[in-house]
Short mmCIF file of C-alpha atoms and ligand atoms in Angstrom, two decimals:
data_model
loop_
_atom_site.label_atom_id
_atom_site.label_comp_id
_atom_site.label_asym_id
_atom_site.label_seq_id
_atom_site.Cartn_x
_atom_site.Cartn_y
_atom_site.Cartn_z
CA UNK A 21 89.15 72.82 106.50
CA UNK A 22 86.66 75.12 104.77
CA UNK A 23 88.89 77.51 102.87
CA UNK A 24 88.49 81.26 102.97
CA UNK A 25 88.67 81.36 99.17
CA UNK A 26 88.42 78.69 96.51
CA UNK A 27 88.75 79.72 92.85
CA UNK A 28 85.62 78.73 90.90
CA UNK A 29 86.06 77.22 87.45
CA UNK A 30 83.30 76.79 84.91
CA UNK A 31 84.77 73.66 83.26
CA UNK A 32 85.06 75.39 79.86
CA UNK A 33 88.43 77.05 80.53
CA UNK A 34 90.60 74.22 79.17
CA UNK A 35 88.42 73.84 76.07
CA UNK A 36 88.82 77.51 75.15
CA UNK A 37 92.54 77.36 75.98
CA UNK A 38 92.85 74.39 73.59
CA UNK A 39 91.25 76.56 70.90
CA UNK A 40 93.75 79.35 71.55
CA UNK A 41 96.46 76.67 71.26
CA UNK A 42 95.00 75.45 67.97
CA UNK A 43 94.74 79.01 66.64
CA UNK A 44 98.50 79.25 66.99
CA UNK A 45 98.28 82.88 68.11
CA UNK A 46 99.61 82.94 71.66
CA UNK A 47 100.77 86.52 72.17
CA UNK A 48 98.27 89.24 73.09
CA UNK A 49 95.36 90.83 71.23
CA UNK A 50 94.18 87.74 69.35
CA UNK A 51 90.58 86.58 68.95
CA UNK A 52 90.03 85.70 72.64
CA UNK A 53 91.30 89.09 73.79
CA UNK A 54 88.95 90.75 71.28
CA UNK A 55 86.07 88.64 72.62
CA UNK A 56 86.88 89.75 76.18
CA UNK A 57 87.12 93.40 75.12
CA UNK A 58 83.70 93.21 73.44
CA UNK A 59 82.17 91.53 76.47
CA UNK A 60 83.56 94.17 78.84
CA UNK A 61 82.46 97.05 76.61
CA UNK A 62 78.93 95.62 76.36
CA UNK A 63 78.81 94.82 80.07
CA UNK A 64 80.12 98.14 81.40
CA UNK A 65 79.34 100.61 78.63
CA UNK A 66 82.94 101.88 78.74
CA UNK A 67 84.31 103.49 75.56
CA UNK A 68 87.27 101.10 75.36
CA UNK A 69 88.24 98.02 77.38
CA UNK A 70 91.84 96.80 77.39
CA UNK A 71 92.90 93.55 79.06
CA UNK A 72 95.98 93.85 81.26
CA UNK A 73 98.08 91.46 83.36
CA UNK A 74 96.40 92.70 86.53
CA UNK A 75 94.43 95.52 88.09
CA UNK A 76 97.81 96.75 89.32
CA UNK A 77 98.95 97.08 85.69
CA UNK A 78 95.73 98.91 84.75
CA UNK A 79 96.33 101.37 87.60
CA UNK A 80 99.93 101.87 86.45
CA UNK A 81 98.63 102.63 82.95
CA UNK A 82 96.26 105.19 84.51
CA UNK A 83 99.17 106.89 86.25
CA UNK A 84 101.09 107.04 82.93
CA UNK A 85 98.01 108.40 81.12
CA UNK A 86 97.70 111.22 83.66
CA UNK A 87 101.31 112.27 82.96
CA UNK A 88 102.01 112.57 86.68
CA UNK A 89 105.22 114.36 87.65
CA UNK A 90 107.24 113.86 90.85
CA UNK A 91 105.51 115.65 93.71
CA UNK A 92 102.05 115.58 92.11
CA UNK A 93 99.40 114.40 94.58
CA UNK A 94 96.69 111.78 94.23
CA UNK A 95 93.89 111.60 96.80
CA UNK A 96 92.82 108.10 97.83
CA UNK A 97 91.63 106.08 100.82
CA UNK A 98 94.18 104.52 103.18
CA UNK A 99 91.90 101.52 103.67
CA UNK A 100 92.80 99.73 100.42
CA UNK A 101 95.19 97.30 98.77
CA UNK A 102 98.76 98.53 98.19
CA UNK A 103 98.41 98.72 94.39
CA UNK A 104 96.07 101.71 94.62
CA UNK A 105 99.00 103.73 95.97
CA UNK A 106 101.97 101.95 94.35
CA UNK A 107 100.84 102.68 90.81
CA UNK A 108 101.16 106.42 91.44
CA UNK A 109 104.26 106.22 93.66
CA UNK A 110 106.04 104.57 90.71
CA UNK A 111 105.57 107.88 88.83
CA UNK A 112 106.97 109.84 91.79
CA UNK A 113 103.52 111.05 92.81
CA UNK A 114 102.45 111.36 96.46
CA UNK A 115 99.40 109.45 97.72
CA UNK A 116 97.35 111.65 100.06
CA UNK A 117 95.27 109.42 102.30
CA UNK A 118 91.74 110.40 103.30
CA UNK A 119 89.51 108.66 105.85
CA UNK A 120 86.60 106.37 104.93
CA UNK A 121 82.87 106.56 105.64
CA UNK A 122 81.76 104.44 108.60
CA UNK A 123 78.86 102.93 106.61
CA UNK A 124 80.29 101.70 103.26
CA UNK A 125 83.99 101.92 104.24
CA UNK A 126 84.52 103.86 100.99
CA UNK A 127 86.42 107.16 100.80
CA UNK A 128 84.55 109.86 102.73
CA UNK A 129 83.73 112.37 100.01
CA UNK A 130 83.09 115.10 102.59
CA UNK A 131 86.81 115.02 103.50
CA UNK A 132 88.21 115.22 99.96
CA UNK A 133 88.20 118.99 99.47
CA UNK A 134 90.24 119.59 102.62
CA UNK A 135 92.96 117.33 101.15
CA UNK A 136 93.27 119.24 97.87
CA UNK A 137 96.43 121.35 97.36
CA UNK A 138 97.88 123.09 94.28
CA UNK A 139 99.76 119.80 93.56
CA UNK A 140 96.63 117.62 93.50
CA UNK A 141 96.08 116.00 90.09
CA UNK A 142 93.61 113.18 90.65
CA UNK A 143 91.26 111.33 92.97
CA UNK A 144 91.55 107.54 92.94
CA UNK A 145 88.46 106.03 94.55
CA UNK A 146 88.16 102.39 95.63
CA UNK A 147 84.78 100.66 95.53
CA UNK A 148 85.26 98.58 98.65
CA UNK A 149 83.59 95.15 98.63
CA UNK A 150 82.10 96.00 95.23
CA UNK A 151 79.89 98.72 96.73
CA UNK A 152 79.97 102.04 94.88
CA UNK A 153 81.50 105.25 96.28
CA UNK A 154 79.39 108.42 96.35
CA UNK A 155 80.40 109.15 92.75
CA UNK A 156 78.13 112.12 91.99
CA UNK A 157 79.68 114.19 94.81
CA UNK A 158 83.19 113.01 93.90
CA UNK A 159 82.76 113.87 90.20
CA UNK A 160 81.45 117.32 91.19
CA UNK A 161 84.48 117.98 93.44
CA UNK A 162 86.82 116.80 90.66
CA UNK A 163 85.13 119.04 88.09
CA UNK A 164 85.32 122.04 90.43
CA UNK A 165 89.08 121.57 90.92
CA UNK A 166 90.03 120.22 87.49
CA UNK A 167 91.06 116.76 88.79
CA UNK A 168 90.99 113.40 87.04
CA UNK A 169 88.94 110.58 88.60
CA UNK A 170 90.20 107.02 88.52
CA UNK A 171 88.12 104.14 89.84
CA UNK A 172 89.91 101.22 91.46
CA UNK A 173 87.04 98.86 90.66
CA UNK A 174 89.15 95.75 91.32
CA UNK A 175 86.29 94.28 93.37
CA UNK A 176 83.47 95.86 91.38
CA UNK A 177 82.52 93.83 88.31
CA UNK A 178 78.68 93.64 87.90
CA UNK A 179 78.08 96.26 90.62
CA UNK A 180 76.34 99.54 89.85
CA UNK A 181 76.01 103.07 91.25
CA UNK A 182 72.77 104.81 90.17
CA UNK A 183 72.48 102.21 87.43
CA UNK A 184 76.03 102.76 86.11
CA UNK A 185 78.52 99.87 86.21
CA UNK A 186 81.49 100.51 88.50
CA UNK A 187 84.63 101.30 86.55
CA UNK A 188 82.66 103.13 83.83
CA UNK A 189 82.02 106.36 85.78
CA UNK A 190 85.38 108.13 86.17
CA UNK A 191 87.72 108.94 83.28
CA UNK A 192 89.46 105.58 83.83
CA UNK A 193 88.51 102.40 85.70
CA UNK A 194 90.58 99.36 86.69
CA UNK A 195 89.17 95.82 87.14
CA UNK A 196 90.88 92.76 88.60
CA UNK A 197 90.51 89.11 87.56
CA UNK A 198 92.87 87.83 90.26
CA UNK A 199 91.79 84.44 91.58
CA UNK A 200 90.47 86.03 94.80
CA UNK A 201 87.95 88.13 92.85
CA UNK A 202 84.51 87.13 91.50
CA UNK A 203 85.47 86.46 87.87
CA UNK A 204 89.02 85.25 87.38
CA UNK A 205 91.95 84.37 85.14
CA UNK A 206 94.54 83.64 87.85
CA UNK A 207 96.26 86.95 87.44
CA UNK A 208 94.46 89.42 85.22
CA UNK A 209 92.77 92.75 84.90
CA UNK A 210 91.41 95.39 82.56
CA UNK A 211 91.62 99.11 82.03
CA UNK A 212 88.26 100.68 81.20
CA UNK A 213 88.67 103.94 79.30
CA UNK A 214 85.59 106.14 79.61
CA UNK A 215 87.03 109.41 78.32
CA UNK A 216 87.76 109.30 74.57
CA UNK A 217 90.74 111.61 75.07
CA UNK A 218 92.68 108.72 76.69
CA UNK A 219 91.94 105.96 74.14
CA UNK A 220 94.76 106.40 71.63
CA UNK A 221 97.48 106.83 74.25
CA UNK A 222 96.12 103.95 76.32
CA UNK A 223 96.62 101.59 73.37
CA UNK A 224 100.15 102.93 72.82
CA UNK A 225 101.19 102.70 76.48
CA UNK A 226 99.91 99.11 76.64
CA UNK A 227 101.93 98.15 73.52
CA UNK A 228 105.41 99.22 74.71
CA UNK A 229 104.94 102.81 73.59
CA UNK A 230 104.36 101.82 69.96
CA UNK A 231 101.46 102.48 67.58
CA UNK A 232 101.17 98.75 66.91
CA UNK A 233 97.40 98.67 67.49
CA UNK A 234 96.91 101.23 64.71
CA UNK A 235 99.23 99.20 62.46
CA UNK A 236 97.14 96.05 62.97
CA UNK A 237 94.01 98.00 62.08
CA UNK A 238 95.71 99.21 58.89
CA UNK A 239 95.65 102.85 60.04
CA UNK A 240 99.42 103.30 59.62
CA UNK A 241 101.75 101.37 57.27
CA UNK A 242 104.53 100.70 59.78
CA UNK A 243 104.69 100.83 63.51
CA UNK A 244 107.25 102.61 65.60
CA UNK A 245 108.11 103.98 69.05
CA UNK A 246 105.89 107.01 69.64
CA UNK A 247 105.55 107.43 73.45
CA UNK A 248 106.53 105.93 76.79
CA UNK A 249 104.97 102.57 77.53
CA UNK A 250 105.47 99.03 78.68
CA UNK A 251 104.08 95.56 78.05
CA UNK A 252 100.71 95.45 79.78
CA UNK A 253 98.78 93.00 77.59
CA UNK A 254 98.18 89.37 78.58
CA UNK A 255 98.67 86.46 76.18
CA UNK A 256 95.80 84.59 74.53
CA UNK A 257 95.92 81.63 76.97
CA UNK A 258 94.88 83.96 79.78
CA UNK A 259 92.28 85.66 77.60
CA UNK A 260 90.81 82.25 76.66
CA UNK A 261 90.52 81.33 80.34
CA UNK A 262 88.82 84.65 81.04
CA UNK A 263 86.43 84.23 78.10
CA UNK A 264 85.20 80.98 79.69
CA UNK A 265 84.64 82.81 82.98
CA UNK A 266 82.72 85.61 81.24
CA UNK A 267 80.30 83.01 79.82
CA UNK A 268 79.22 82.24 83.37
CA UNK A 269 79.91 85.56 85.05
CA UNK A 270 76.27 86.32 85.69
CA UNK A 271 75.62 82.88 87.17
CA UNK A 272 78.72 83.15 89.40
CA UNK A 273 77.56 86.55 90.67
CA UNK A 274 74.06 85.21 91.42
CA UNK A 275 75.47 82.28 93.40
CA UNK A 276 77.61 84.68 95.43
CA UNK A 277 74.64 86.97 96.02
CA UNK A 278 72.58 84.05 97.36
CA UNK A 279 75.39 83.17 99.81
CA UNK A 280 75.76 86.83 100.79
CA UNK A 281 72.02 87.02 101.57
CA UNK A 282 72.22 83.92 103.74
CA UNK A 283 75.10 85.46 105.72
CA UNK A 284 73.21 88.73 105.99
CA UNK A 285 70.03 87.09 107.34
CA UNK A 286 72.09 85.02 109.81
CA UNK A 287 74.01 88.07 111.06
CA UNK A 288 70.88 90.08 111.80
CA UNK A 289 70.67 88.49 115.28
CA UNK A 290 74.32 89.32 115.94
CA UNK A 291 73.72 92.92 115.01
CA UNK A 292 70.64 93.19 117.26
CA UNK A 293 72.66 91.72 120.13
CA UNK A 294 75.46 94.26 119.55
CA UNK A 295 77.96 91.50 118.71
CA UNK A 296 78.73 92.64 115.16
CA UNK A 297 77.83 95.20 112.54
CA UNK A 298 76.76 94.00 109.10
CA UNK A 299 77.70 95.55 105.70
CA UNK A 300 75.59 98.54 104.61
CA UNK A 301 74.54 98.88 100.95
CA UNK A 302 73.28 102.37 99.98
CA UNK A 303 69.89 102.47 98.23
CA UNK A 304 71.38 103.72 94.94
CA UNK A 305 73.95 100.90 94.72
CA UNK A 306 73.61 97.29 93.60
CA UNK A 307 76.51 95.06 94.58
CA UNK A 308 78.14 91.85 93.37
CA UNK A 309 78.65 89.99 96.66
CA UNK A 310 82.39 90.24 96.34
CA UNK A 311 82.77 90.04 100.09
CA UNK A 312 80.90 89.29 103.30
CA UNK A 313 82.46 91.02 106.26
CA UNK A 314 81.52 91.76 109.86
CA UNK A 315 82.74 94.55 112.11
CA UNK A 316 83.31 93.18 115.60
CA UNK A 317 83.39 95.37 118.72
CA UNK A 318 87.19 95.26 119.25
CA UNK A 319 90.53 93.88 118.07
CA UNK A 320 90.39 91.27 120.88
CA UNK A 321 86.94 90.14 119.78
CA UNK A 322 88.18 89.77 116.20
CA UNK A 323 91.32 87.86 117.17
CA UNK A 324 89.23 85.49 119.29
CA UNK A 325 86.68 85.03 116.52
CA UNK A 326 89.27 84.22 113.81
CA UNK A 327 91.07 81.82 116.20
CA UNK A 328 87.77 80.17 117.10
CA UNK A 329 86.88 79.70 113.44
CA UNK A 330 90.32 78.23 112.70
CA UNK A 331 89.94 75.72 115.54
CA UNK A 332 86.61 74.75 113.98
CA UNK A 333 88.22 74.32 110.55
CA UNK A 334 86.94 77.51 108.93
CA UNK A 335 89.28 79.99 107.26
CA UNK A 336 88.56 83.69 107.86
CA UNK A 337 90.86 86.67 107.26
CA UNK A 338 91.17 90.36 107.90
CA UNK A 339 92.59 93.30 105.93
CA UNK A 340 93.91 96.01 105.37
CA UNK A 341 96.81 97.34 107.38
CA UNK A 342 96.09 101.05 106.69
CA UNK A 343 98.46 102.36 104.05
CA UNK A 344 99.09 105.60 105.94
CA UNK A 345 100.62 103.66 108.85
CA UNK A 346 102.54 101.10 106.74
CA UNK A 347 106.31 101.61 106.28
CA UNK A 348 106.07 102.48 102.55
CA UNK A 349 102.94 104.58 103.04
CA UNK A 350 104.78 106.74 105.58
CA UNK A 351 107.77 107.07 103.28
CA UNK A 352 105.93 107.87 100.04
CA UNK A 353 102.59 109.31 101.12
CA UNK A 354 100.92 111.41 103.75
CA UNK A 355 97.65 111.37 105.63
CA UNK A 356 95.19 114.23 105.36
CA UNK A 357 94.53 114.75 109.07
CA UNK A 358 93.67 111.86 111.37
CA UNK A 359 91.98 108.76 109.97
CA UNK A 360 90.03 107.42 112.94
CA UNK A 361 87.50 105.36 110.96
CA UNK A 362 90.26 103.66 108.94
CA UNK A 363 92.18 102.86 112.15
CA UNK A 364 89.23 101.32 113.98
CA UNK A 365 87.80 99.41 110.97
CA UNK A 366 91.20 97.93 110.22
CA UNK A 367 91.29 96.40 113.72
CA UNK A 368 87.71 95.11 113.80
CA UNK A 369 86.88 93.86 110.29
CA UNK A 370 86.73 90.14 109.53
CA UNK A 371 85.98 88.54 106.15
CA UNK A 372 84.05 85.26 106.00
CA UNK A 373 84.47 82.60 103.27
CA UNK A 374 82.49 83.45 100.12
CA UNK A 375 82.86 81.50 96.87
CA UNK A 376 80.66 79.67 94.38
CA UNK A 377 80.62 76.11 95.75
CA UNK A 378 80.42 77.14 99.42
CA UNK A 379 76.65 76.48 99.41
CA UNK A 380 76.96 72.93 100.79
CA UNK A 381 79.29 74.07 103.61
CA UNK A 382 77.56 77.27 104.66
CA UNK A 383 75.58 75.76 107.56
CA UNK A 384 78.86 74.45 108.95
CA UNK A 385 80.45 77.90 108.64
CA UNK A 386 77.50 79.57 110.41
CA UNK A 387 77.53 77.01 113.23
CA UNK A 388 81.29 77.52 113.68
CA UNK A 389 80.79 81.28 113.69
CA UNK A 390 78.01 81.09 116.29
CA UNK A 391 80.15 78.85 118.49
CA UNK A 392 83.21 81.09 118.10
CA UNK A 393 81.25 84.18 119.08
CA UNK A 394 79.65 82.45 122.08
CA UNK A 395 82.96 81.16 123.44
CA UNK A 396 85.93 82.89 121.84
CA UNK A 397 89.03 80.70 121.99
CA UNK A 398 92.04 82.53 123.46
C1 LIG B 406 92.74 92.96 94.27
C2 LIG B 406 92.87 94.43 94.31
C3 LIG B 406 93.86 95.10 93.58
C4 LIG B 406 94.95 94.39 92.81
O1 LIG B 406 94.47 93.57 91.81
P1 LIG B 406 95.52 92.68 90.98
O2 LIG B 406 94.70 92.24 89.79
O3 LIG B 406 95.94 91.56 91.86
O4 LIG B 406 96.63 93.57 90.58
C5 LIG B 406 93.88 96.48 93.62
N1 LIG B 406 93.01 97.17 94.35
C6 LIG B 406 92.03 96.56 95.07
C7 LIG B 406 91.07 97.39 95.86
C8 LIG B 406 91.95 95.17 95.09
O5 LIG B 406 91.02 94.56 95.84
#
């Protein structure tokens, strides 16, 4: 079976973990965490990077930083992972779901203003498949209405929009290092703070509501409870693993991009024949090959294709069940009008295997895909 995803490891993870072990500092914010923070700040140009347990945790920190009150509204796409919405629902806020663009499958910026009400506090964009949203328009809308912009850049490390790394454009950005992403630590994530006004509180919220970070820097002589907060920082073992991944992050991305290009060249024939639509990358975006997906003509075609691949020992998956039609999405959020693009994409999208190491199996995957499309198994 060729798996849909296989976590890539550089081989240096255990060595760096053994150093963290030898250092004897196992809780958070030791030397490996500092190394990761420096790497992220250099890589993204954010004002402050803070490792978290997950992208979910970084989004929850964002919701706390915005001081959301029950009934406040946050505009976001429905075609996303549940954490985009959950983080705000935990504060009592209401996700307001907007449709996506048919080309990039990112939030359709032309529909955002119609979703704004007096309760709207923020726009949370999602850079789907590591391809940037139309950020200039979104930032302009936010500025006009006094809204915060949060980037769910879970899939976006090493991608850019008009030369700017994803996650470094809005006031806050959230990255994921979950093992299904490009650069990994099992579970893991980071909050990128781009607006200086959030930095001090972000450190406090991450450290259980205490000013412990200031204490360690010698800026206060004892630390105490100063605000709401929780424990959002990972231990040094995770940070050491991540540091090893960062050493090879560029190489991992390049390997994924090469695979992505091979898929894209292969799928050109399918697109010409009307059998599938390929991903579209806008001219002002560079991407990180987080994902290779196809849009098939119908739900039946997709079901047949995924079944056919499985019978030929290739794992392929689909996502997302739109949040606006999920049980919790209906309870806690609302849709801004109809979301026809979200509904149709959700039924027709299929993701193909893409991981560093797939190179030697790719011909097999393509042959299985060709065969499955020619004679879908029912
Ligand atoms: C993976 C993902 C998340 C969640 O990331 P975790 O690190 O697992 O919390 C959130 N949003 C999007 C768009 C994702 O792809």
